[in-house]
Amino acid sequence: MLLLISGSLRAGSVNAAVIATAAGFTSSTVYGGLAGLPHFNPDCDRGPLPVEVVALREAIGAADGVLFCTPEYAGGLPGSFKNLLDWTIGGGEMYGKPVAWINASSVAAPTGGADAHESLRKTLTYAGTRIVDEACARIPIPRQAVENGALIDPDLRGRVAVAVRRLVEAAKPVNP
């Protein structure tokens, strides 16, 4: 089972549409608690943890892998999404976890989302995750390709499906 996380809080987010589309291709849980996470404070990263943080860490711990889709904001990760990532470090649930991301930034974006994803790679490396490069994809999504919160373009849906399939394959347990 994959945990799917959108790094966007925006209503009608293309990133959330990618995550909703990905959910249709595999057994998964879509994490919806981004807006409710308290601001990260290392002093609070010990018991008793806020219930929102416990729920996040339990969802990560239960997942075989994690797929992210996040926008770039002001040349980096959106603050709310970086806050989520900060809460994942102390618990250790991300350690060794197969992770990947889909970059849905428009080709018109100044860096096409490259700065956000460089920052994401750095944070996920620091967290000790296993980044599945072959499942990481750059799939520019125009707003008109989203309808009712999901992708409607068959080619774009197919590209998301390929990324999901690659992460699922990498997340399968290896038999000794």
XYZ file of C-alpha atoms in Angstrom:
176
model
C 0.000 0.000 0.000
C 1.263 3.463 -0.914
C 0.774 6.660 1.029
C 0.028 9.532 -1.357
C 0.782 13.096 -0.228
C 0.032 16.352 -2.006
C 2.165 19.271 -0.895
C -0.497 21.781 -1.880
C -3.308 23.267 0.168
C -4.783 25.113 -2.810
C -8.400 24.364 -3.746
C -8.402 22.795 -7.193
C -4.694 21.985 -6.958
C -3.104 20.204 -9.909
C -0.875 18.408 -7.407
C -3.904 17.096 -5.515
C -5.387 15.990 -8.874
C -2.226 13.999 -9.603
C -2.488 12.342 -6.179
C -6.205 11.582 -6.695
C -5.391 10.073 -10.078
C -2.531 8.010 -8.631
C -4.914 6.641 -5.996
C -6.897 4.979 -8.763
C -3.933 2.890 -9.889
C -2.972 1.070 -6.692
C -3.927 0.226 -3.152
C -3.272 3.484 -1.365
C -4.162 5.986 1.292
C -4.320 9.687 0.470
C -3.003 11.773 3.341
C -5.314 14.711 3.971
C -3.960 16.205 7.172
C -1.452 18.729 5.799
C -3.465 21.813 6.823
C -3.986 20.533 10.370
C -0.378 19.861 11.311
C 0.953 22.130 14.050
C 4.050 24.195 13.340
C 7.130 22.037 13.812
C 9.051 22.694 17.005
C 11.848 20.311 18.015
C 10.865 20.817 21.658
C 7.485 19.243 20.847
C 8.954 16.278 18.967
C 8.573 13.937 21.932
C 5.690 12.407 23.783
C 2.996 13.183 24.019
C 2.977 14.153 20.349
C 0.125 16.160 18.849
C -2.553 13.780 17.531
C -2.083 15.135 13.990
C 1.597 14.187 14.092
C 0.812 10.732 15.474
C -1.634 10.182 12.604
C 0.953 11.282 10.018
C 3.669 9.056 11.440
C 1.315 6.079 11.713
C 0.246 6.521 8.084
C 3.880 6.610 6.968
C 4.768 3.621 9.116
C 1.898 1.570 7.680
C 2.787 2.354 4.060
C 5.061 0.295 1.835
C 6.122 3.467 0.014
C 5.293 7.175 -0.269
C 4.504 9.207 -3.370
C 4.648 13.004 -3.174
C 3.423 15.676 -5.555
C 4.210 19.227 -4.511
C 4.304 22.627 -6.118
C 7.223 24.996 -5.982
C 6.601 28.175 -4.044
C 9.036 31.105 -3.928
C 11.835 28.910 -5.249
C 11.396 26.029 -2.824
C 8.922 23.823 -1.032
C 5.685 25.357 0.248
C 6.014 26.067 3.979
C 3.155 23.787 4.999
C 4.695 20.876 3.086
C 8.181 21.484 4.517
C 6.506 21.521 7.933
C 5.096 18.039 7.202
C 8.544 16.796 6.189
C 10.086 18.255 9.353
C 7.618 16.261 11.462
C 8.717 13.035 9.723
C 12.387 13.261 10.715
C 12.223 12.585 14.459
C 9.954 9.555 14.270
C 12.134 7.493 11.955
C 9.170 6.078 10.004
C 10.624 7.424 6.751
C 13.974 5.685 7.258
C 14.544 3.169 4.449
C 11.054 3.827 3.039
C 10.831 3.797 -0.783
C 9.746 7.262 -1.929
C 9.201 9.060 -5.219
C 7.567 12.202 -6.519
C 5.809 13.524 -9.532
C 6.641 17.049 -10.635
C 3.470 18.488 -12.176
C 4.763 22.043 -12.655
C 3.874 23.753 -15.877
C 6.589 24.203 -18.455
C 5.924 27.939 -18.049
C 7.036 27.856 -14.389
C 10.364 29.674 -13.884
C 12.278 26.512 -12.968
C 9.610 23.946 -13.798
C 9.565 22.939 -10.135
C 13.260 21.978 -10.133
C 14.089 24.016 -7.019
C 11.289 22.461 -4.968
C 12.261 18.987 -5.988
C 15.957 19.567 -5.338
C 14.938 20.643 -1.856
C 12.633 17.618 -1.536
C 15.444 15.278 -2.608
C 17.766 16.847 -0.039
C 15.239 16.511 2.803
C 14.265 12.952 1.874
C 17.929 11.967 1.666
C 18.496 13.462 5.111
C 15.505 11.439 6.381
C 17.217 8.253 5.176
C 14.568 7.335 2.631
C 15.207 5.164 -0.387
C 14.519 7.474 -3.325
C 13.250 5.459 -6.285
C 14.603 7.564 -9.144
C 12.910 5.503 -11.854
C 9.538 6.333 -10.241
C 10.236 10.076 -10.028
C 8.628 11.805 -12.990
C 8.320 15.249 -14.513
C 4.811 15.440 -15.955
C 3.771 19.046 -16.670
C 0.014 19.228 -16.108
C -1.991 22.083 -17.638
C -5.012 23.168 -15.573
C -7.383 22.227 -18.408
C -6.271 18.586 -18.016
C -7.969 18.486 -14.582
C -11.669 17.922 -14.136
C -13.515 17.150 -10.916
C -10.234 16.856 -9.021
C -8.561 14.276 -11.294
C -6.645 14.120 -14.549
C -8.771 13.549 -17.633
C -6.056 13.376 -20.306
C -5.331 9.690 -21.102
C -1.634 10.314 -21.858
C -1.077 12.166 -18.584
C -2.998 9.503 -16.661
C -0.820 6.845 -18.292
C 2.357 8.648 -17.285
C 1.158 8.877 -13.677
C 0.293 5.165 -13.786
C 3.837 4.313 -14.913
C 5.366 6.265 -12.015
C 3.018 4.601 -9.543
C 3.759 1.130 -10.940
C 7.511 1.726 -10.633
C 7.185 2.816 -7.009
C 4.937 -0.149 -6.193
C 7.504 -2.522 -7.731
C 10.354 -0.927 -5.757
C 8.306 -1.108 -2.535
C 7.672 -4.855 -2.790
C 9.444 -6.774 -0.033
C 12.463 -8.731 -1.179
C 12.286 -12.423 -0.311
C 15.421 -13.610 1.533
